[in-house]
PDB file of C-alpha atoms in Angstrom:
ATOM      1  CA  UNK A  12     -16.484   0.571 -13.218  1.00 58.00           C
ATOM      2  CA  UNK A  13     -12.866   0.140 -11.696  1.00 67.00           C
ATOM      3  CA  UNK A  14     -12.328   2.458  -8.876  1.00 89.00           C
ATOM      4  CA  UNK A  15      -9.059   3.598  -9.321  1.00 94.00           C
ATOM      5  CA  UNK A  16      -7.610   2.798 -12.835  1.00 94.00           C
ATOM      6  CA  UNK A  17      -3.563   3.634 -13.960  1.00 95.00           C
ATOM      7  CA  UNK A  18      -2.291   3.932 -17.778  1.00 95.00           C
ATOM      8  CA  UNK A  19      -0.054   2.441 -18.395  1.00 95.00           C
ATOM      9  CA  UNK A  20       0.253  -1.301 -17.018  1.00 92.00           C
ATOM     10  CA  UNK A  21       3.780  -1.707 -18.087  1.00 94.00           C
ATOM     11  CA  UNK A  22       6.448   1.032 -19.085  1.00 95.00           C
ATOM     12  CA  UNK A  23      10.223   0.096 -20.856  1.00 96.00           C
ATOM     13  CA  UNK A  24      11.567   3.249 -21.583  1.00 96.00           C
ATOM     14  CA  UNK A  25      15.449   4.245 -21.620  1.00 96.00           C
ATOM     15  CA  UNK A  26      17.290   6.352 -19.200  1.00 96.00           C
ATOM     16  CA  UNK A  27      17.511   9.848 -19.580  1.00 96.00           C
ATOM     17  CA  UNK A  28      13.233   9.834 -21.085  1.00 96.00           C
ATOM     18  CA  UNK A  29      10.477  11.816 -19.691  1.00 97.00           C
ATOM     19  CA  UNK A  30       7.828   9.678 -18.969  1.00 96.00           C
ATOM     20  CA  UNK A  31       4.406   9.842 -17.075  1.00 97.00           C
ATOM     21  CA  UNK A  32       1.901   8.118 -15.634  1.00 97.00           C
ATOM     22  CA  UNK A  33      -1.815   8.432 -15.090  1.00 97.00           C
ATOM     23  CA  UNK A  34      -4.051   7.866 -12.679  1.00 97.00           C
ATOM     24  CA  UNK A  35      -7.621   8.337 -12.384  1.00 96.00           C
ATOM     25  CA  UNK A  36     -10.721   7.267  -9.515  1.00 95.00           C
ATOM     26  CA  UNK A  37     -14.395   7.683  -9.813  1.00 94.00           C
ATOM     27  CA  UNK A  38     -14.731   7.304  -5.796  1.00 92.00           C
ATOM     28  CA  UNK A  39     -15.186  11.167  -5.436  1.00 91.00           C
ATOM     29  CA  UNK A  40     -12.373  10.748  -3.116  1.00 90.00           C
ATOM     30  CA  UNK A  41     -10.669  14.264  -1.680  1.00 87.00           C
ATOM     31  CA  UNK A  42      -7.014  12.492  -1.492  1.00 88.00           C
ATOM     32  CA  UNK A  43      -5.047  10.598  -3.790  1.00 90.00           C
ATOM     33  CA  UNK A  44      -1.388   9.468  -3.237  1.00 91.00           C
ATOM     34  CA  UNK A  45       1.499   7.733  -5.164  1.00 93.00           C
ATOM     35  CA  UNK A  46       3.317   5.137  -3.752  1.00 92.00           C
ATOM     36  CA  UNK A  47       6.560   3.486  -5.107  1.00 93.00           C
ATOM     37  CA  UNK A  48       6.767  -0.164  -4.460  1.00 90.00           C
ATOM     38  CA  UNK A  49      10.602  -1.152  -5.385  1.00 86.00           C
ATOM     39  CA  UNK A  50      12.308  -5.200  -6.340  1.00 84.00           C
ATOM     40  CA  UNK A  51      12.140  -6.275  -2.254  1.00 80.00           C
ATOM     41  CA  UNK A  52       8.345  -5.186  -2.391  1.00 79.00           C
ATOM     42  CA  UNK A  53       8.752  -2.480  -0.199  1.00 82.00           C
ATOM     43  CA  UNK A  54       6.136   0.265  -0.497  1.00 87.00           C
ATOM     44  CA  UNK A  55       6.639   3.695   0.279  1.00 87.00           C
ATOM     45  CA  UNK A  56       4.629   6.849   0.039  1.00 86.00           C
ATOM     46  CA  UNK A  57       5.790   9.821  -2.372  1.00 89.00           C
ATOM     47  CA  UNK A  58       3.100  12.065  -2.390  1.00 86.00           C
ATOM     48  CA  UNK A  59      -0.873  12.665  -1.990  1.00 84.00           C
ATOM     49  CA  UNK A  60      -2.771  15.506  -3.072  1.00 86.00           C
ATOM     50  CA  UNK A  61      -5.635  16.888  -0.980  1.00 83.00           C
ATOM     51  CA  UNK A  62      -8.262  19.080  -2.926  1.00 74.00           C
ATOM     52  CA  UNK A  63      -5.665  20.123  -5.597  1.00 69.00           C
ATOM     53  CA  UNK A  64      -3.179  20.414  -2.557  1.00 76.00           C
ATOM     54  CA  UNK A  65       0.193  18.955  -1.649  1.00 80.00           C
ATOM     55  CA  UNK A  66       0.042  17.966   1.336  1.00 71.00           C
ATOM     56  CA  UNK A  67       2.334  15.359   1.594  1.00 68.00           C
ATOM     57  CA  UNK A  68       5.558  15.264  -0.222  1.00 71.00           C
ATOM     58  CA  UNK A  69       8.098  12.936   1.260  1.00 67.00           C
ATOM     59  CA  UNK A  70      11.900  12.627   0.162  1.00 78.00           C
ATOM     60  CA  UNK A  71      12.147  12.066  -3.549  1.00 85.00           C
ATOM     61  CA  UNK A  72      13.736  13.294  -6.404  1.00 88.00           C
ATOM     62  CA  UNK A  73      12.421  17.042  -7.974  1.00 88.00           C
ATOM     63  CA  UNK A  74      12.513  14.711 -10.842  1.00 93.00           C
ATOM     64  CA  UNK A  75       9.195  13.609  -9.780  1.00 93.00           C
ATOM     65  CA  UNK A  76       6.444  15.622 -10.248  1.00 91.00           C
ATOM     66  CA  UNK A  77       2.731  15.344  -9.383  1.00 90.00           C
ATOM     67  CA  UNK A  78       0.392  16.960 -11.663  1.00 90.00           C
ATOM     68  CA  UNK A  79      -3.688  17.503  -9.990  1.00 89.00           C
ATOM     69  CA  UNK A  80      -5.412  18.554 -12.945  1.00 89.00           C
ATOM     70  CA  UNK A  81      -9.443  18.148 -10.928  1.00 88.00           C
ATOM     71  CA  UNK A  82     -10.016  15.972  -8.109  1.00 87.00           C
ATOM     72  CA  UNK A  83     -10.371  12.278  -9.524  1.00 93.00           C
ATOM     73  CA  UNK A  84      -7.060  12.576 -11.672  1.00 94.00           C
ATOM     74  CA  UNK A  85      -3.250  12.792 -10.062  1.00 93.00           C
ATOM     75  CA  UNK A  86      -0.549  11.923 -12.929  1.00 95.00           C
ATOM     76  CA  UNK A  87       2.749  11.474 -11.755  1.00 95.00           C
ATOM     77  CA  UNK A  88       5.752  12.946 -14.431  1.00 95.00           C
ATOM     78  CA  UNK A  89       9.005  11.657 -14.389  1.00 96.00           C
ATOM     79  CA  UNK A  90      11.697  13.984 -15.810  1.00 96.00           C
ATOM     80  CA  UNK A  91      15.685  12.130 -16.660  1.00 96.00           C
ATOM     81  CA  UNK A  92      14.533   8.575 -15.975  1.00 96.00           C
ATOM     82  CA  UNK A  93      17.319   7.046 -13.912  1.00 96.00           C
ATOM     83  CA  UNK A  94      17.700   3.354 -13.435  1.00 95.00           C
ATOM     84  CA  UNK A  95      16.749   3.432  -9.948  1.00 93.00           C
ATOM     85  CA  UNK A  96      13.469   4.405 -10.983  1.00 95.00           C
ATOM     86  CA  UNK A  97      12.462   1.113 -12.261  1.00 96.00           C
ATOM     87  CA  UNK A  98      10.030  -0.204  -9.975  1.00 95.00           C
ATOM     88  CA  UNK A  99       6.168  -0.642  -9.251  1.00 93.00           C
ATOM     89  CA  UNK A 100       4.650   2.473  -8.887  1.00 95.00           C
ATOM     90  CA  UNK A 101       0.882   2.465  -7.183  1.00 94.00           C
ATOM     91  CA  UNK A 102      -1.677   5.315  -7.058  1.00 95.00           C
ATOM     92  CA  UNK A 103      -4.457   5.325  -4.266  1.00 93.00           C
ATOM     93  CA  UNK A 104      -7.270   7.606  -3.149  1.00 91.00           C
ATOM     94  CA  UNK A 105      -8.787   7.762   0.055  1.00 88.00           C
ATOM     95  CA  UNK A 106     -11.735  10.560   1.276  1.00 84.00           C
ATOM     96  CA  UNK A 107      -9.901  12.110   3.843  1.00 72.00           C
ATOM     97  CA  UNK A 108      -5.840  12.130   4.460  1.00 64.00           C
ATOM     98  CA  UNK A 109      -4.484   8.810   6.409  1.00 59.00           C
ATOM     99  CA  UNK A 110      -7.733   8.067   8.346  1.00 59.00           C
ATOM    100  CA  UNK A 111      -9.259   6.017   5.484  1.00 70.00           C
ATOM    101  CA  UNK A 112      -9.106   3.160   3.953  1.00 83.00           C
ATOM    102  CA  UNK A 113      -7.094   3.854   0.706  1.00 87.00           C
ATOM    103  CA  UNK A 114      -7.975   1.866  -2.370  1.00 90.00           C
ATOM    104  CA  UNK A 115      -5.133   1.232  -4.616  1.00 92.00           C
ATOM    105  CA  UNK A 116      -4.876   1.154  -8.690  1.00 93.00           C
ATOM    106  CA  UNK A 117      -4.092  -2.189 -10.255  1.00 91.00           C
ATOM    107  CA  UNK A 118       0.085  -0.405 -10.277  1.00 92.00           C
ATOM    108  CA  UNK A 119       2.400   0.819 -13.486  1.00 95.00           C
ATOM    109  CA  UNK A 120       5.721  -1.297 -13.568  1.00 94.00           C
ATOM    110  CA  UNK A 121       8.181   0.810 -14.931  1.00 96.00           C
ATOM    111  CA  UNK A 122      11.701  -0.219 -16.284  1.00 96.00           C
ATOM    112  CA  UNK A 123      14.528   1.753 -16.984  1.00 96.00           C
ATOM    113  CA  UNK A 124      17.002   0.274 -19.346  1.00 95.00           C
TER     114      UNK A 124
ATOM    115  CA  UNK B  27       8.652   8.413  13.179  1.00 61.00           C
ATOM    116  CA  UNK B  28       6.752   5.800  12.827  1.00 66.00           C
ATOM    117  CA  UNK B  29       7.633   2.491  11.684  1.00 84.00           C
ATOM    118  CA  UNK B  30       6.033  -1.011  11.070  1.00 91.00           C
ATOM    119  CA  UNK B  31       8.204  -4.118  11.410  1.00 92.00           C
ATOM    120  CA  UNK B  32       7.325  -7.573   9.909  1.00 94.00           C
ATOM    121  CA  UNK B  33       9.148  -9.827  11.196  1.00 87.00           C
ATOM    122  CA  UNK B  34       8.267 -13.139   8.887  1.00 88.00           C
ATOM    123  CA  UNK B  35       9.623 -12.301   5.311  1.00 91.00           C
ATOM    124  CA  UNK B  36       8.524 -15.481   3.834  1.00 95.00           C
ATOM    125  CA  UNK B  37       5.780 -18.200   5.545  1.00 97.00           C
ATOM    126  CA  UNK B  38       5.187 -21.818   3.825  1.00 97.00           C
ATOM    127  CA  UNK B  39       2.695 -23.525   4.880  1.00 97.00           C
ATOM    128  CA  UNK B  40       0.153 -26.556   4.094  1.00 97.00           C
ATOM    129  CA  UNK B  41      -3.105 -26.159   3.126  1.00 96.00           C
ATOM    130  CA  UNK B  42      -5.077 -26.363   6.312  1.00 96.00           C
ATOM    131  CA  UNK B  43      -2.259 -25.280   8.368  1.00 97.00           C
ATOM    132  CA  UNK B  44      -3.384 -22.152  10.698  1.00 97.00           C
ATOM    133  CA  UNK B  45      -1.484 -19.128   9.853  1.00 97.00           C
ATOM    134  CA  UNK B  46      -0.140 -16.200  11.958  1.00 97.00           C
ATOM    135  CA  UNK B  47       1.926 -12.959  10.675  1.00 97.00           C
ATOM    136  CA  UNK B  48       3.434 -10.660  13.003  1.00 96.00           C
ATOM    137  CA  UNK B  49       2.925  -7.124  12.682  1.00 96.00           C
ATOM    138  CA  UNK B  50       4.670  -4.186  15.428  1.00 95.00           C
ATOM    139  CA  UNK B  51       4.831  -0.781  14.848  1.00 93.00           C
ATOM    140  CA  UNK B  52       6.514   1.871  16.664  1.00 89.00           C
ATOM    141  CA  UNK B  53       4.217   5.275  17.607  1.00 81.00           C
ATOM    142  CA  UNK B  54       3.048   6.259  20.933  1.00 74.00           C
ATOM    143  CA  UNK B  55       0.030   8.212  20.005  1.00 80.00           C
ATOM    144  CA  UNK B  56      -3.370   6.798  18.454  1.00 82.00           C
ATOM    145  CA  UNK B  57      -2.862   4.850  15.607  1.00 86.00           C
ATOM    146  CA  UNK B  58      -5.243   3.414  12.699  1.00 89.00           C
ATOM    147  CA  UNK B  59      -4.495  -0.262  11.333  1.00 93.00           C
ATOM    148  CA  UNK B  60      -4.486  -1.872   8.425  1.00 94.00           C
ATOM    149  CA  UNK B  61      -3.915  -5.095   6.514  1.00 96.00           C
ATOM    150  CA  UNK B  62      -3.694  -5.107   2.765  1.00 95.00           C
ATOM    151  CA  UNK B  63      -2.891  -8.152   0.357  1.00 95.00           C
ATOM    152  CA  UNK B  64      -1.290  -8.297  -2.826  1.00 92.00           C
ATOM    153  CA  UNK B  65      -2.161 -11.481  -5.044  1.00 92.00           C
ATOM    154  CA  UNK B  66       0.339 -12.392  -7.701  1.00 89.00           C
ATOM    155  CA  UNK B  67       0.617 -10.042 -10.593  1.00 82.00           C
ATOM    156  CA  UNK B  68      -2.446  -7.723  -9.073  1.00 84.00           C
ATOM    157  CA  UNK B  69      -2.934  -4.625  -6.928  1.00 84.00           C
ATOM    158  CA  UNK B  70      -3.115  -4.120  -3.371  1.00 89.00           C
ATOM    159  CA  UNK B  71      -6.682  -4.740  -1.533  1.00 91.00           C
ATOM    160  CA  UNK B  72      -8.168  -4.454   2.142  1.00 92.00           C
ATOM    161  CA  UNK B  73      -8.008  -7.507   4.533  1.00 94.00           C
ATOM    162  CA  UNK B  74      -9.010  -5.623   7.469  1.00 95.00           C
ATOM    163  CA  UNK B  75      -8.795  -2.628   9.054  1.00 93.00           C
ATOM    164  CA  UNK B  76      -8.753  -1.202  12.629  1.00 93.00           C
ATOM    165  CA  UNK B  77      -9.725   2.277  13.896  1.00 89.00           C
ATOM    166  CA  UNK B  78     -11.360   1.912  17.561  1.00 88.00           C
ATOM    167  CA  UNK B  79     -13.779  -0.301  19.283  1.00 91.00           C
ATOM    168  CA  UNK B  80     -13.305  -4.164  19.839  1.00 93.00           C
ATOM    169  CA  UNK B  81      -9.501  -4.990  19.306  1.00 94.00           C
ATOM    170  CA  UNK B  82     -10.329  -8.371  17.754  1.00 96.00           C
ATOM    171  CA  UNK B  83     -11.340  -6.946  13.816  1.00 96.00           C
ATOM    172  CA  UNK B  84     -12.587  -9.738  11.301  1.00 95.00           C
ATOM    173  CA  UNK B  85     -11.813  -9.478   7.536  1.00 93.00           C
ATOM    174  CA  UNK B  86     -12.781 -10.531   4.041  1.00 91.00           C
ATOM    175  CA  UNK B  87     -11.957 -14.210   3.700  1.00 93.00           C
ATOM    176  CA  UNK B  88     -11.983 -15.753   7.521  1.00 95.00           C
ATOM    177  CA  UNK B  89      -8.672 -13.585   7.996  1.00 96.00           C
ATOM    178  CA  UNK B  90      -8.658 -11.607  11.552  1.00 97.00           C
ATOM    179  CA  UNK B  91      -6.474  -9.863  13.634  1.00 97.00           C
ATOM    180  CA  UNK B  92      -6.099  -8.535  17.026  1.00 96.00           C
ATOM    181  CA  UNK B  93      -5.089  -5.247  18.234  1.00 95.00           C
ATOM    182  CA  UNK B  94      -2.766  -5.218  21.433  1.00 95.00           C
ATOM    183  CA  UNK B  95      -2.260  -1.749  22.608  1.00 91.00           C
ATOM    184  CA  UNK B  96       0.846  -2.317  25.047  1.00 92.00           C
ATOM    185  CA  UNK B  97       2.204  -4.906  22.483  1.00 94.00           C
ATOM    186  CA  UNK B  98       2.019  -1.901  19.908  1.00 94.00           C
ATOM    187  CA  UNK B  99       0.954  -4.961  17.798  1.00 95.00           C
ATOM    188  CA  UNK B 100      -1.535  -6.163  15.083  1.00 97.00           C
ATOM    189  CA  UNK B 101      -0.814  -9.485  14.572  1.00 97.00           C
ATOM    190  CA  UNK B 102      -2.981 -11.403  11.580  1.00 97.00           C
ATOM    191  CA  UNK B 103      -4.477 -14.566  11.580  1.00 97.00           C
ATOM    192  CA  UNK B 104      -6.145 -16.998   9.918  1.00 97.00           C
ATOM    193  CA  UNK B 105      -6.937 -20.747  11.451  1.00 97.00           C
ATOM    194  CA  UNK B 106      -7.014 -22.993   8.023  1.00 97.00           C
ATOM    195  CA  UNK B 107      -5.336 -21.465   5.060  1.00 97.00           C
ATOM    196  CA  UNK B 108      -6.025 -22.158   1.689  1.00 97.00           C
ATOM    197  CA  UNK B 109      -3.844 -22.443  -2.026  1.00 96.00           C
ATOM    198  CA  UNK B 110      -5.641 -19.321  -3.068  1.00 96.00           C
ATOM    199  CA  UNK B 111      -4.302 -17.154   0.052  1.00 97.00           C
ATOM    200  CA  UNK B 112      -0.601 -17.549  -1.513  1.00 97.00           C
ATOM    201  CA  UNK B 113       0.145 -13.612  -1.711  1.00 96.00           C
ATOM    202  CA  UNK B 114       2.207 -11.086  -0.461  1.00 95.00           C
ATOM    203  CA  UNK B 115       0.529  -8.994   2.797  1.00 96.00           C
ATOM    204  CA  UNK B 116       1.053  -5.993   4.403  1.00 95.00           C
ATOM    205  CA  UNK B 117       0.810  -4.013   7.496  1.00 95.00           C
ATOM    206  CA  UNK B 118       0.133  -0.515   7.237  1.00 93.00           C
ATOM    207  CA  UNK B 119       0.095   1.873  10.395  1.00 90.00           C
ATOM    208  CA  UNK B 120      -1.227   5.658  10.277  1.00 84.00           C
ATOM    209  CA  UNK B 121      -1.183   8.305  12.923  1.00 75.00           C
ATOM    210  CA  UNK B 122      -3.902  10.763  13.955  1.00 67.00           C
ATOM    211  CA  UNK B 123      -1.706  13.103  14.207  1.00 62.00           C
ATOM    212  CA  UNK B 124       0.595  15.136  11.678  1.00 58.00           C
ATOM    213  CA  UNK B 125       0.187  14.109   8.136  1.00 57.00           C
ATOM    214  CA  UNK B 126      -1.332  10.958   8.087  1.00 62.00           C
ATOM    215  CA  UNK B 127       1.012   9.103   6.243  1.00 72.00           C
ATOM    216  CA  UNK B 128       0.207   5.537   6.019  1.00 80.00           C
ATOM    217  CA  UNK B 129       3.733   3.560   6.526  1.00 86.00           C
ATOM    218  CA  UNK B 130       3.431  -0.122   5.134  1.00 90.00           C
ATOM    219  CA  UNK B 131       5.754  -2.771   6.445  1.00 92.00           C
ATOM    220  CA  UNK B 132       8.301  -4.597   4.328  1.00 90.00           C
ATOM    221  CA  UNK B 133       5.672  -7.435   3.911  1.00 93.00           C
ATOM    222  CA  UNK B 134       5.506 -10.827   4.382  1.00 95.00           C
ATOM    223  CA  UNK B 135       4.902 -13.531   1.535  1.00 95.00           C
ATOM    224  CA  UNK B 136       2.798 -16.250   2.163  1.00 97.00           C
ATOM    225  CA  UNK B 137       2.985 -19.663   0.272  1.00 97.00           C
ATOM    226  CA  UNK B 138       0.556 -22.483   0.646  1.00 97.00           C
ATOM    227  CA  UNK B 139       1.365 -26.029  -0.797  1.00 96.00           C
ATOM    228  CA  UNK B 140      -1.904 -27.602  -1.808  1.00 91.00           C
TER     229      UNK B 140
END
């Protein structure tokens, strides 16, 4: 009965790989979002999706690419892994955009090599 | 833009002690407030959250923290710690306005010595 669940826990994978990452919540939230958390612990938003909808999609690579496929899933697709990619990467959901409490998945760390 | 500062990157402390993290953020308009904690090896969770009403908010595990509007702060505290409250904790600010991003701080870990 987890609320927000992410496959995989852990990721190796070499540079230059496609990889992605899933994440699903049985909230019946409207919004999820992925956040990047990087070595210093620093968290940062990359996107959320709104009923199917970007809404937000702040300043990252086009290498990163948010796929909606219904409501309670938003997988996040990495194309040309780079090493600067290797970090935590979270996935939340929240009812309505920014005023709710967003619950956050247990994280995928990924590691370029 | 917004921003959220925390200005303690890493707290020690003895079990007991009282504990205090510092939390500004920089926005003019109306703002909702958070505090999320990150345990060792696990996700983030809720502390405490405010969105209007009394400034002073209680939280899960005798944490609180108080809203000051002209401080533009949202400082957390907690009067005895305990070993289990060794984590890593965040502030998170989001406007009402715009798109609602919610901008975490850098964080501040906390380490309690039995």
């Amino acid at each position: 009965d987890t609320a927000v669940s992410q496959t995989p826990k852990y990721l190796v994978t070499q540079m230059g790989n496609d990889k992605s990452i899933k994440c699903e919540q049985n909230l019946g939230h409207d919004t999820m979002y992925w956040y990047k958390q990087d070595s210093k612990k620093f968290l940062k938003i990359m996107f959320s999706y709104n009923n199917k909808e970007l809404i937000i999609n702040e300043t990252v690579p086009n290498r990163f690419s948010p796929k909606s496929p219904d409501k309670a899933h938003l997988n996040l697709h990495i194309n040309s892994l780079e090493l600067g990619d290797s970090a935590v990467y979270f996935c939340a959901s929240s009812q309505d955009p920014g005023e709710e409490t967003q619950y956050f998945g247990p994280g995928t760390r990924l590691l370029v090599l | 833009a917004q921003s959220v500062s925390q200005h303690n990157h890493h707290v020690i402390l003895s079990e007991a002690a009282s504990l205090e993290l510092g939390c500004n953020y920089s926005y003019g308009g109306t703002v909702n407030l958070f505090w999320y904690v990150q345990y060792p090896g696990q996700h983030l969770q809720l502390l405490l959250k405010y969105f209007s009403g009394d400034p002073l908010v209680k939280g899960i595990k005798g944490f609180e923290a108080e809203f000051i509007k002209s401080k533009f702060s949202f400082n957390l505290r907690k009067p005895s710690v305990q070993w289990s409250d060794t984590a890593e904790y965040f502030c998170a600010v989001t406007a009402l306005t715009g798109a609602n991003n919610l901008f975490f701080g850098t964080g501040t870990r906390l380490t309690v010595i039995p």
